[in-house]
Amino acid sequence: MIRFQGFVSVACFLFYLACKMGAAAAAGDGSNGTVAPTHYSVRIGAVLDSNSFMGAMIDVCISMAHWDFYATHADYRTRLDIHRKYAHNDFHMTSAVLELIKNEEVHSILGPQTWTEGKLVTELGGKAHVPVISFTDRGGSLSYTPSPYFIRPAPNDLDQAKAFASICQGFEWHEAVVLYQDTNYATRFLSMLNKAFQDADIQLAHAVAISKLAEDRHIMNELKKLKKMQTRVFLVHMNAVLGSRLFLLAKKADMMSEGYAWLVTDSLGNSLNSIDSAAIECMEGVLGLRTHVPKTKNLDNFRNRWKKNMLLMKPESTGRELNVYGLWAYDTVWALAMAVETIGPVNPVFLDINNSKSGSDMFGVQISQIGPKLLRELQTITFQGLTGEFYLIDGQLKASSLEIFNVFETGDKTIGYWTPDQGIMPKLSSSTRQSYSTSIKELKTIIWPGDSVKQPKGVAIQKLRVGVPKKYGFTEFVNVPDNLPNQTKITGYSLDIFRAVMAQLNFSVDCEIIPFTNESGFGNGTYNDLLHNVGKAFDIAVGDITILADRAGYVDFTLPYSESGTVLVVKNKKGKDMWSFVKPFRWDLWLTIISTCIFIGIVLRLLEHRENEKSDSAETNNQKFGFLFWFPISILAFPEKNMVASHWSRFVLVVWLLMAYIMMQSYTANLSAIFTVDQLDFRFSNDYYIGIQKGSFTKDFLVDRLHVNESKIKEYSTIEEYHYAMNKGSENGGIDAIFDEIPYMKLFLDRYDSDYKIVGTTFRTDGFGFAFPLKSPLVVNFSRAILSVTEDENMNAIEQRNFGPKYSPFNQSDSVNKQSPSLTTFDFGGLFILVASALLFALFCSETSVGQKLTERVRYYHHRCSVFLSFRGNEPKVNSTANPDRCGDSSSEKEQGPDDSDRLNLDDSSGPGAPARESEQRNADISATDGQANETESEQRDIAVSARQISS
């Protein structure tokens, strides 16, 4: 054994010497027998844990990266000069860093492995302007402001937190427990995880911090506490050493059996191949995440060489596999070498530390002049490393894909992937998906704890103890018989909804329905008393339980399954009024209508008096006076009768008919509203007695919020008691109104629909729901099931089975409160102004000389246009028949003489009392159709007559 160790030591020494000689040979040569340097060295420090496999692995990877890079880039002018320091605790690590910066004047430091180390080292690096590069400390900056000189060539843990949230969404786990290693770094990850869970509507039920120095007894006690909880999803964020201990103890606690779900972060997942077989066997069924490393020939070749070098350089750390932390270290050394080469050869004077007083601090650390340049170049380096693309964004490695793996008895297998852009996917592909997915349906088969293929529900429920209230009224909702042989006899609307919800759950659970009664079989208290027993005597409360804000302080409610709101119901007293038909219009509008009719009669009388003077029949004064009143009304009753002769009279009648049509439509609409719409403006007052349901929250609502005197509130239990009290009235010891929730009032109105009505506004409540203990994971499952039940068509069948076949959804009309339901004159003021203007215009054109001349001129131009159009259409015929003389009269007009004049007068004179003229008019119309020539002559005579009237 001693010989073997000596052989290994000699081999390691020879390997190290060969590396040095190769570097020297590649670094420079001589000229003319003198040695001149051809490359420039930049000192880099590395602080490693000498007692851990992680430190040994990273040490070998750093050496191999240095050798491989300069073997490939022998022509580079710069070289990294790596100075190593080994330590096994935080104090030694900090001392080693201080020595590297102060004494050995390094310009960058590699390898802090824990958060405590990284924090102290980062502070020193920031003071000296020396970039600090950590491969294992990968949390974002939540609890402190990081130094710009702190670089993490690893993905941000925020992406991992989002990936776990997606996994929980895919498996429909709505809460989880986190077990994490008690470090500041893990605490920051817990903050990220909590934020990601909140965004995904997942509850972080509990978090347990475990120190790496914790004894097995302490860890076992924590596991036993977690076992008593309903949550069965556990997420572990620990290193490989502490994680292995945890799963060994979880196996002993029987928490690696069927029904449990365990998740591990990449802190454990990336080091899975370094865990011993006993721990792997206990981890069977675990799901985890780890960084995806593409498989390449270079990677396979590197793994083989790494195993050989580990055997030579670190024989005490053999037997474990290379993980991604070593690959990140390898790629980081390459990135440093590229950055140093980009900076180029620098005069040694610029590599020295600045000795000015302003650069000193309490540790005697001075400022590096190369550090800022090195930091800037590292942010721009891009290349394909062993882990894929190496590209830093804000000091962190660009986000990469994560593997979802499943542990089985002898190892693990990849079952899918997660990417920041596309979510969960069965395999990586170059094509991009448009939407983010949380579906786990396409993942490979998963082996769960207990060697089971059945997906865990995420919660552990042995049997639900369902508490229901004992009701004596409105038993349509919950009906608990007095003699209860078995729980199947407990019926009602709320119980039917509950059973339908249970059928919609994606997991099966037994339940026991327990009435909330005392030893005598009577109700054991109020609804609030029932809710205070949730989490103690009951696991859930089911019934017509109203969701209220003060109740939400000690229970969690599901979504409501009924309508929400509280309303006021009063007696439907229909008033008897024989003069209801006059109510649509107020007195001033009725008076205005009557005055308008008389005014229109006067105007029509004035317009028709000339035509009536030519009539053969004489009218008495009574007839003339009656004409003023009955004519506007009679024109509505007998529209087919020709009762006016003047054109202006017809114009007035058109305006009157328009006004009458508008008034009739408005009258009909307002009368319908008076008969059909509730006009009662009910307000709570101490003069009213109000009935409520016994044991309801509405009593406190009336007293505290609506300030109703408590002495005016009476309690009842049944629909019949409500009806009896309303019929008695407050004068006889009854009530004036009922104040209760909509579901109860729907039943009440369904039975006594014609006797009662809802008035006033609806006071908002949140309806009926099921109650669970605070932070119960079942609330989300039951709420989603309630949505499925209430949106299903079977909901109508449940309602009709409990409330009767005539039951229909409730549609409440808003109450109307108007100061004056009658229409006024002002409402139609514009209409009356238009009518009056039209009447005055008709009188002006008919009775004044100016108006008559204006009318004749309009008629003259109208006939000229008509003749012109006729001549254009029948020009040859007009020329042969028309022969006007010098005075403008045609020969036909001279021959006809007075007959034509009579015909013209007949055209403009028609109306009541002139039958002779009507007959002559008809004869004139018939003669006008004898031929085209006669029509033309008649038109010319009309023009001549108009011209003579204008000239006179």
mmCIF file of C-alpha atoms in Angstrom, residues 78 131 219 230 239 249 340 390 393 406 449 456 475 502 570 641 664 678-679 710 798 833 855:
data_model
loop_
_atom_site.group_PDB
_atom_site.id
_atom_site.type_symbol
_atom_site.label_atom_id
_atom_site.label_comp_id
_atom_site.label_asym_id
_atom_site.label_seq_id
_atom_site.Cartn_x
_atom_site.Cartn_y
_atom_site.Cartn_z
ATOM 1 C CA THR A 78 -0.598 36.029 -22.737
ATOM 2 C CA PRO A 131 -13.530 39.963 -10.347
ATOM 3 C CA ILE A 219 -34.324 15.993 11.175
ATOM 4 C CA GLN A 230 -52.298 17.208 4.642
ATOM 5 C CA ASN A 239 -26.442 19.923 -1.223
ATOM 6 C CA LEU A 249 -34.413 9.437 7.269
ATOM 7 C CA VAL A 340 -6.731 38.305 -20.973
ATOM 8 C CA PHE A 390 -20.989 30.505 -22.860
ATOM 9 C CA ILE A 393 -25.774 38.480 -19.164
ATOM 10 C CA ASN A 406 -36.916 10.738 -12.391
ATOM 11 C CA PRO A 449 -42.414 6.809 -4.391
ATOM 12 C CA PRO A 456 -49.951 11.608 -6.123
ATOM 13 C CA THR A 475 -85.351 22.775 4.737
ATOM 14 C CA MET A 502 -67.379 15.426 -4.854
ATOM 15 C CA VAL A 570 -92.978 43.982 0.983
ATOM 16 C CA LYS A 641 -113.482 62.269 -45.359
ATOM 17 C CA MET A 664 -100.667 59.364 -28.296
ATOM 18 C CA ASP A 678 -92.861 49.412 -9.176
ATOM 19 C CA GLN A 679 -92.934 53.053 -8.077
ATOM 20 C CA GLU A 710 -83.273 46.227 17.156
ATOM 21 C CA ILE A 798 -80.840 19.969 -8.876
ATOM 22 C CA ILE A 833 -93.484 75.631 -30.683
ATOM 23 C CA THR A 855 -98.248 82.217 -52.741
#
